[in-house]
PDB file of C-alpha atoms in Angstrom:
ATOM      1  CA  UNK A  43       0.000   0.000   0.000  1.00 51.00           C
ATOM      2  CA  UNK A  44       1.813   3.075  -1.215  1.00 54.00           C
ATOM      3  CA  UNK A  45       1.378   6.315  -3.091  1.00 70.00           C
ATOM      4  CA  UNK A  46      -1.295   8.959  -2.812  1.00 87.00           C
ATOM      5  CA  UNK A  47      -4.787   7.682  -1.916  1.00 92.00           C
ATOM      6  CA  UNK A  48      -7.407   7.761  -4.647  1.00 96.00           C
ATOM      7  CA  UNK A  49     -10.225  10.275  -4.081  1.00 98.00           C
ATOM      8  CA  UNK A  50     -13.924   9.875  -4.841  1.00 98.00           C
ATOM      9  CA  UNK A  51     -16.851  11.940  -3.622  1.00 98.00           C
ATOM     10  CA  UNK A  52     -19.051   8.963  -2.767  1.00 98.00           C
ATOM     11  CA  UNK A  53     -18.061   5.391  -1.970  1.00 99.00           C
ATOM     12  CA  UNK A  54     -20.864   2.823  -2.113  1.00 99.00           C
ATOM     13  CA  UNK A  55     -20.087  -0.465  -0.375  1.00 98.00           C
ATOM     14  CA  UNK A  56     -21.999  -3.349  -1.926  1.00 97.00           C
ATOM     15  CA  UNK A  57     -23.386  -4.006  -5.410  1.00 98.00           C
ATOM     16  CA  UNK A  58     -26.651  -5.644  -4.438  1.00 97.00           C
ATOM     17  CA  UNK A  59     -30.183  -4.240  -4.564  1.00 96.00           C
ATOM     18  CA  UNK A  60     -29.462  -1.377  -2.131  1.00 97.00           C
ATOM     19  CA  UNK A  61     -26.024  -0.498  -3.494  1.00 98.00           C
ATOM     20  CA  UNK A  62     -27.160  -0.363  -7.110  1.00 98.00           C
ATOM     21  CA  UNK A  63     -30.255   1.632  -6.173  1.00 98.00           C
ATOM     22  CA  UNK A  64     -28.246   4.165  -4.149  1.00 98.00           C
ATOM     23  CA  UNK A  65     -25.644   4.581  -6.886  1.00 98.00           C
ATOM     24  CA  UNK A  66     -28.398   5.139  -9.449  1.00 98.00           C
ATOM     25  CA  UNK A  67     -29.819   7.971  -7.380  1.00 98.00           C
ATOM     26  CA  UNK A  68     -26.446   9.714  -7.343  1.00 97.00           C
ATOM     27  CA  UNK A  69     -26.156   9.271 -11.116  1.00 97.00           C
ATOM     28  CA  UNK A  70     -29.653  10.671 -11.570  1.00 97.00           C
ATOM     29  CA  UNK A  71     -29.532  13.629  -9.186  1.00 97.00           C
ATOM     30  CA  UNK A  72     -25.832  14.493  -8.762  1.00 97.00           C
ATOM     31  CA  UNK A  73     -24.051  13.191 -11.863  1.00 96.00           C
ATOM     32  CA  UNK A  74     -21.127  15.559 -11.286  1.00 97.00           C
ATOM     33  CA  UNK A  75     -19.965  13.581  -8.245  1.00 97.00           C
ATOM     34  CA  UNK A  76     -17.181  11.039  -8.609  1.00 98.00           C
ATOM     35  CA  UNK A  77     -18.561   7.672  -7.553  1.00 98.00           C
ATOM     36  CA  UNK A  78     -17.132   4.202  -6.911  1.00 98.00           C
ATOM     37  CA  UNK A  79     -18.836   0.955  -5.887  1.00 99.00           C
ATOM     38  CA  UNK A  80     -16.931  -1.725  -3.974  1.00 98.00           C
ATOM     39  CA  UNK A  81     -18.103  -5.341  -4.102  1.00 97.00           C
ATOM     40  CA  UNK A  82     -16.482  -8.160  -2.120  1.00 94.00           C
ATOM     41  CA  UNK A  83     -17.632 -10.872  -4.498  1.00 93.00           C
ATOM     42  CA  UNK A  84     -16.858 -11.348  -8.201  1.00 94.00           C
ATOM     43  CA  UNK A  85     -20.375 -10.501  -9.376  1.00 96.00           C
ATOM     44  CA  UNK A  86     -23.161  -8.033  -8.649  1.00 97.00           C
ATOM     45  CA  UNK A  87     -26.610  -8.829  -7.301  1.00 96.00           C
ATOM     46  CA  UNK A  88     -25.861  -9.526  -3.656  1.00 94.00           C
ATOM     47  CA  UNK A  89     -28.344 -11.919  -2.073  1.00 91.00           C
ATOM     48  CA  UNK A  90     -30.103 -12.537  -5.367  1.00 94.00           C
ATOM     49  CA  UNK A  91     -26.957 -13.947  -6.929  1.00 94.00           C
ATOM     50  CA  UNK A  92     -25.580 -15.757  -3.881  1.00 91.00           C
ATOM     51  CA  UNK A  93     -28.668 -17.727  -2.859  1.00 89.00           C
ATOM     52  CA  UNK A  94     -29.484 -20.550  -5.298  1.00 87.00           C
ATOM     53  CA  UNK A  95     -31.779 -22.873  -3.383  1.00 89.00           C
ATOM     54  CA  UNK A  96     -34.949 -24.133  -5.139  1.00 88.00           C
ATOM     55  CA  UNK A  97     -37.880 -21.765  -4.859  1.00 89.00           C
ATOM     56  CA  UNK A  98     -35.976 -18.637  -3.845  1.00 91.00           C
ATOM     57  CA  UNK A  99     -38.194 -15.623  -4.372  1.00 92.00           C
ATOM     58  CA  UNK A 100     -39.088 -12.300  -2.807  1.00 91.00           C
ATOM     59  CA  UNK A 101     -40.982 -12.293   0.464  1.00 87.00           C
ATOM     60  CA  UNK A 102     -42.262  -8.768  -0.242  1.00 89.00           C
ATOM     61  CA  UNK A 103     -44.229  -7.577  -3.227  1.00 92.00           C
ATOM     62  CA  UNK A 104     -41.952  -6.207  -5.934  1.00 94.00           C
ATOM     63  CA  UNK A 105     -44.138  -3.187  -6.598  1.00 94.00           C
ATOM     64  CA  UNK A 106     -43.027  -1.959  -3.162  1.00 93.00           C
ATOM     65  CA  UNK A 107     -39.575  -3.567  -3.154  1.00 91.00           C
ATOM     66  CA  UNK A 108     -38.471  -2.186  -6.530  1.00 95.00           C
ATOM     67  CA  UNK A 109     -36.871   1.179  -7.306  1.00 97.00           C
ATOM     68  CA  UNK A 110     -39.164   4.183  -7.553  1.00 95.00           C
ATOM     69  CA  UNK A 111     -37.259   5.414 -10.621  1.00 97.00           C
ATOM     70  CA  UNK A 112     -37.639   2.010 -12.329  1.00 97.00           C
ATOM     71  CA  UNK A 113     -41.041   0.570 -11.413  1.00 95.00           C
ATOM     72  CA  UNK A 114     -41.623  -3.165 -11.422  1.00 95.00           C
ATOM     73  CA  UNK A 115     -43.583  -4.020 -14.583  1.00 93.00           C
ATOM     74  CA  UNK A 116     -43.839  -7.814 -14.401  1.00 90.00           C
ATOM     75  CA  UNK A 117     -47.304  -9.284 -13.858  1.00 89.00           C
ATOM     76  CA  UNK A 118     -46.326 -11.197 -10.734  1.00 91.00           C
ATOM     77  CA  UNK A 119     -45.806  -9.152  -7.575  1.00 93.00           C
ATOM     78  CA  UNK A 120     -43.871 -12.005  -5.951  1.00 94.00           C
ATOM     79  CA  UNK A 121     -40.847 -12.675  -8.152  1.00 95.00           C
ATOM     80  CA  UNK A 122     -38.320 -15.491  -8.309  1.00 94.00           C
ATOM     81  CA  UNK A 123     -34.655 -14.847  -7.559  1.00 94.00           C
ATOM     82  CA  UNK A 124     -33.430 -14.949 -11.157  1.00 95.00           C
ATOM     83  CA  UNK A 125     -35.974 -12.330 -12.228  1.00 96.00           C
ATOM     84  CA  UNK A 126     -34.941 -10.007  -9.395  1.00 96.00           C
ATOM     85  CA  UNK A 127     -31.263 -10.494 -10.249  1.00 97.00           C
ATOM     86  CA  UNK A 128     -31.970  -9.636 -13.884  1.00 97.00           C
ATOM     87  CA  UNK A 129     -33.825  -6.492 -12.750  1.00 97.00           C
ATOM     88  CA  UNK A 130     -30.872  -5.341 -10.604  1.00 98.00           C
ATOM     89  CA  UNK A 131     -28.303  -5.906 -13.350  1.00 98.00           C
ATOM     90  CA  UNK A 132     -30.518  -4.345 -16.000  1.00 98.00           C
ATOM     91  CA  UNK A 133     -30.824  -1.226 -13.838  1.00 98.00           C
ATOM     92  CA  UNK A 134     -27.055  -1.065 -13.339  1.00 98.00           C
ATOM     93  CA  UNK A 135     -26.561  -1.307 -17.100  1.00 98.00           C
ATOM     94  CA  UNK A 136     -29.104   1.438 -17.831  1.00 97.00           C
ATOM     95  CA  UNK A 137     -27.380   3.873 -15.476  1.00 97.00           C
ATOM     96  CA  UNK A 138     -23.828   3.057 -16.542  1.00 97.00           C
ATOM     97  CA  UNK A 139     -22.787   1.576 -13.220  1.00 98.00           C
ATOM     98  CA  UNK A 140     -20.952  -1.513 -14.416  1.00 97.00           C
ATOM     99  CA  UNK A 141     -17.741   0.400 -15.102  1.00 97.00           C
ATOM    100  CA  UNK A 142     -17.914   1.857 -11.572  1.00 98.00           C
ATOM    101  CA  UNK A 143     -18.108  -1.491  -9.752  1.00 98.00           C
ATOM    102  CA  UNK A 144     -14.814  -2.821  -8.387  1.00 97.00           C
ATOM    103  CA  UNK A 145     -15.145  -6.523  -7.762  1.00 96.00           C
ATOM    104  CA  UNK A 146     -13.066  -8.503  -5.252  1.00 95.00           C
ATOM    105  CA  UNK A 147     -12.719  -5.348  -3.135  1.00 96.00           C
ATOM    106  CA  UNK A 148     -13.404  -5.724   0.586  1.00 95.00           C
ATOM    107  CA  UNK A 149     -13.410  -2.833   3.059  1.00 96.00           C
ATOM    108  CA  UNK A 150     -11.005  -3.474   5.930  1.00 96.00           C
ATOM    109  CA  UNK A 151     -11.414  -0.207   7.842  1.00 97.00           C
ATOM    110  CA  UNK A 152     -12.782   3.315   7.544  1.00 98.00           C
ATOM    111  CA  UNK A 153     -11.580   6.302   9.568  1.00 98.00           C
ATOM    112  CA  UNK A 154     -13.153   9.756   9.657  1.00 98.00           C
ATOM    113  CA  UNK A 155     -11.083  12.943   9.941  1.00 98.00           C
ATOM    114  CA  UNK A 156     -13.056  15.895  11.303  1.00 98.00           C
ATOM    115  CA  UNK A 157     -10.181  18.172  10.362  1.00 97.00           C
ATOM    116  CA  UNK A 158     -10.065  17.114   6.713  1.00 96.00           C
ATOM    117  CA  UNK A 159     -13.767  16.207   6.538  1.00 97.00           C
ATOM    118  CA  UNK A 160     -12.828  13.009   4.734  1.00 98.00           C
ATOM    119  CA  UNK A 161     -13.091   9.273   5.176  1.00 98.00           C
ATOM    120  CA  UNK A 162      -9.934   7.236   4.686  1.00 98.00           C
ATOM    121  CA  UNK A 163     -10.906   3.714   3.675  1.00 98.00           C
ATOM    122  CA  UNK A 164      -8.520   0.764   3.617  1.00 97.00           C
ATOM    123  CA  UNK A 165      -9.536  -1.815   1.033  1.00 97.00           C
ATOM    124  CA  UNK A 166      -8.298  -5.342   0.451  1.00 95.00           C
ATOM    125  CA  UNK A 167      -8.277  -6.386  -3.194  1.00 92.00           C
ATOM    126  CA  UNK A 168      -8.309 -10.159  -3.467  1.00 86.00           C
ATOM    127  CA  UNK A 169      -6.611 -12.132  -6.243  1.00 74.00           C
ATOM    128  CA  UNK A 170      -8.271 -11.939  -9.637  1.00 64.00           C
ATOM    129  CA  UNK A 171      -7.407 -12.433 -13.259  1.00 49.00           C
ATOM    130  CA  UNK A 172      -5.189  -9.331 -13.082  1.00 58.00           C
ATOM    131  CA  UNK A 173      -3.236 -10.274  -9.981  1.00 59.00           C
ATOM    132  CA  UNK A 174      -2.185 -13.432  -8.154  1.00 63.00           C
ATOM    133  CA  UNK A 175      -1.726 -11.791  -4.774  1.00 71.00           C
ATOM    134  CA  UNK A 176      -3.915  -9.876  -2.364  1.00 81.00           C
ATOM    135  CA  UNK A 177      -3.080  -6.213  -1.925  1.00 89.00           C
ATOM    136  CA  UNK A 178      -4.303  -3.278   0.101  1.00 92.00           C
ATOM    137  CA  UNK A 179      -5.143   0.146  -1.222  1.00 94.00           C
ATOM    138  CA  UNK A 180      -6.478   3.381   0.222  1.00 97.00           C
ATOM    139  CA  UNK A 181      -9.429   5.435  -0.959  1.00 98.00           C
ATOM    140  CA  UNK A 182     -10.483   8.791   0.460  1.00 98.00           C
ATOM    141  CA  UNK A 183     -14.043  10.036   0.106  1.00 98.00           C
ATOM    142  CA  UNK A 184     -16.500  12.573   1.428  1.00 98.00           C
ATOM    143  CA  UNK A 185     -19.375  10.152   1.902  1.00 98.00           C
ATOM    144  CA  UNK A 186     -19.743   6.408   2.505  1.00 98.00           C
ATOM    145  CA  UNK A 187     -22.932   4.466   1.860  1.00 98.00           C
ATOM    146  CA  UNK A 188     -22.838   1.035   3.481  1.00 97.00           C
ATOM    147  CA  UNK A 189     -25.141  -1.221   1.471  1.00 97.00           C
ATOM    148  CA  UNK A 190     -23.783  -4.559   2.624  1.00 94.00           C
ATOM    149  CA  UNK A 191     -27.019  -6.140   3.818  1.00 85.00           C
ATOM    150  CA  UNK A 192     -27.131  -8.412   6.846  1.00 78.00           C
ATOM    151  CA  UNK A 193     -25.876 -11.736   5.480  1.00 76.00           C
ATOM    152  CA  UNK A 194     -22.344 -12.984   6.057  1.00 76.00           C
ATOM    153  CA  UNK A 195     -21.429 -14.106   2.547  1.00 74.00           C
ATOM    154  CA  UNK A 196     -18.480 -16.172   3.732  1.00 77.00           C
ATOM    155  CA  UNK A 197     -20.373 -18.204   6.317  1.00 77.00           C
ATOM    156  CA  UNK A 198     -24.128 -18.368   6.815  1.00 77.00           C
ATOM    157  CA  UNK A 199     -25.507 -18.533  10.345  1.00 80.00           C
ATOM    158  CA  UNK A 200     -25.599 -22.103  11.641  1.00 80.00           C
ATOM    159  CA  UNK A 201     -26.859 -22.765  15.188  1.00 80.00           C
ATOM    160  CA  UNK A 202     -25.181 -25.396  17.341  1.00 83.00           C
ATOM    161  CA  UNK A 203     -27.019 -28.666  17.936  1.00 82.00           C
ATOM    162  CA  UNK A 204     -26.082 -31.364  20.425  1.00 87.00           C
ATOM    163  CA  UNK A 205     -25.038 -34.543  18.630  1.00 84.00           C
ATOM    164  CA  UNK A 206     -24.576 -32.954  15.213  1.00 84.00           C
ATOM    165  CA  UNK A 207     -21.152 -34.598  14.908  1.00 85.00           C
ATOM    166  CA  UNK A 208     -22.839 -38.001  15.073  1.00 88.00           C
ATOM    167  CA  UNK A 209     -25.328 -37.271  12.296  1.00 86.00           C
ATOM    168  CA  UNK A 210     -24.804 -39.657   9.384  1.00 85.00           C
ATOM    169  CA  UNK A 211     -26.725 -37.720   6.739  1.00 84.00           C
ATOM    170  CA  UNK A 212     -25.975 -34.652   4.677  1.00 85.00           C
ATOM    171  CA  UNK A 213     -26.288 -31.159   6.161  1.00 84.00           C
ATOM    172  CA  UNK A 214     -27.047 -28.375   3.699  1.00 85.00           C
ATOM    173  CA  UNK A 215     -27.170 -24.635   4.345  1.00 84.00           C
ATOM    174  CA  UNK A 216     -29.463 -22.852   1.842  1.00 83.00           C
ATOM    175  CA  UNK A 217     -26.894 -20.102   1.413  1.00 81.00           C
ATOM    176  CA  UNK A 218     -24.532 -22.645  -0.142  1.00 83.00           C
ATOM    177  CA  UNK A 219     -26.967 -24.940  -1.927  1.00 84.00           C
ATOM    178  CA  UNK A 220     -25.160 -27.651  -3.948  1.00 84.00           C
ATOM    179  CA  UNK A 221     -26.056 -27.388  -7.617  1.00 83.00           C
ATOM    180  CA  UNK A 222     -26.642 -31.131  -8.015  1.00 84.00           C
ATOM    181  CA  UNK A 223     -28.155 -31.936  -4.629  1.00 85.00           C
ATOM    182  CA  UNK A 224     -30.414 -34.999  -4.909  1.00 85.00           C
ATOM    183  CA  UNK A 225     -33.058 -35.103  -2.172  1.00 85.00           C
ATOM    184  CA  UNK A 226     -35.654 -37.194  -4.011  1.00 86.00           C
ATOM    185  CA  UNK A 227     -37.300 -39.878  -1.822  1.00 85.00           C
ATOM    186  CA  UNK A 228     -35.228 -38.823   1.184  1.00 86.00           C
ATOM    187  CA  UNK A 229     -36.426 -37.798   4.614  1.00 86.00           C
ATOM    188  CA  UNK A 230     -35.666 -34.106   4.980  1.00 87.00           C
ATOM    189  CA  UNK A 231     -35.824 -31.909   8.067  1.00 86.00           C
ATOM    190  CA  UNK A 232     -36.081 -28.132   7.607  1.00 86.00           C
ATOM    191  CA  UNK A 233     -34.812 -26.197  10.624  1.00 84.00           C
ATOM    192  CA  UNK A 234     -36.387 -22.760  10.869  1.00 82.00           C
ATOM    193  CA  UNK A 235     -39.687 -21.204   9.856  1.00 77.00           C
ATOM    194  CA  UNK A 236     -38.659 -17.868   8.369  1.00 81.00           C
ATOM    195  CA  UNK A 237     -38.783 -16.555   4.813  1.00 79.00           C
ATOM    196  CA  UNK A 238     -36.123 -18.982   3.569  1.00 82.00           C
ATOM    197  CA  UNK A 239     -38.015 -22.011   4.877  1.00 85.00           C
ATOM    198  CA  UNK A 240     -41.328 -20.776   3.494  1.00 82.00           C
ATOM    199  CA  UNK A 241     -39.893 -20.362  -0.005  1.00 82.00           C
ATOM    200  CA  UNK A 242     -37.849 -23.574   0.126  1.00 83.00           C
ATOM    201  CA  UNK A 243     -40.430 -26.092   1.374  1.00 80.00           C
ATOM    202  CA  UNK A 244     -42.949 -25.950  -1.534  1.00 70.00           C
TER     203      UNK A 244
END
């Protein structure tokens, strides 16, 4: 990590539904501002790209959940995950955000200077096609928008159960659903009764 820090006016953290929507608003209303979007993963879409379990869909109606500047026009108010992902990426394309997204960039720390009225953000850039090694860089900005959601993309929440080490079957977390999982004619236990369970069970 060396040299003069890069400067942007606004730094958006996350390229999911909230991050793309926030960045679009800056492009629409304050296009003169210099903007950058940091995304930890290699693709945009956030939750709607990460989660691949059967039946994934919105648990809120999309007429309310969608962007006010790009109304939801599909006939179904409850949409499947792929349709929502397409909507997010289509919006990013329309507002020219794709060239602003920096993939494999994870925020390590952010420090505010009242004297300079600036954030100094340390970012870890993980290995990609351009580089074989992880490196750190510094970005300074006037504003930070944290649009990271509430999921831990590296490890989904898994409660502890007594005797789980003795279980002989397969344990699957919906956040990391195996593409070729075969559960036909098997006895399956769903733990939980939230939105994920409700969309997964049918």
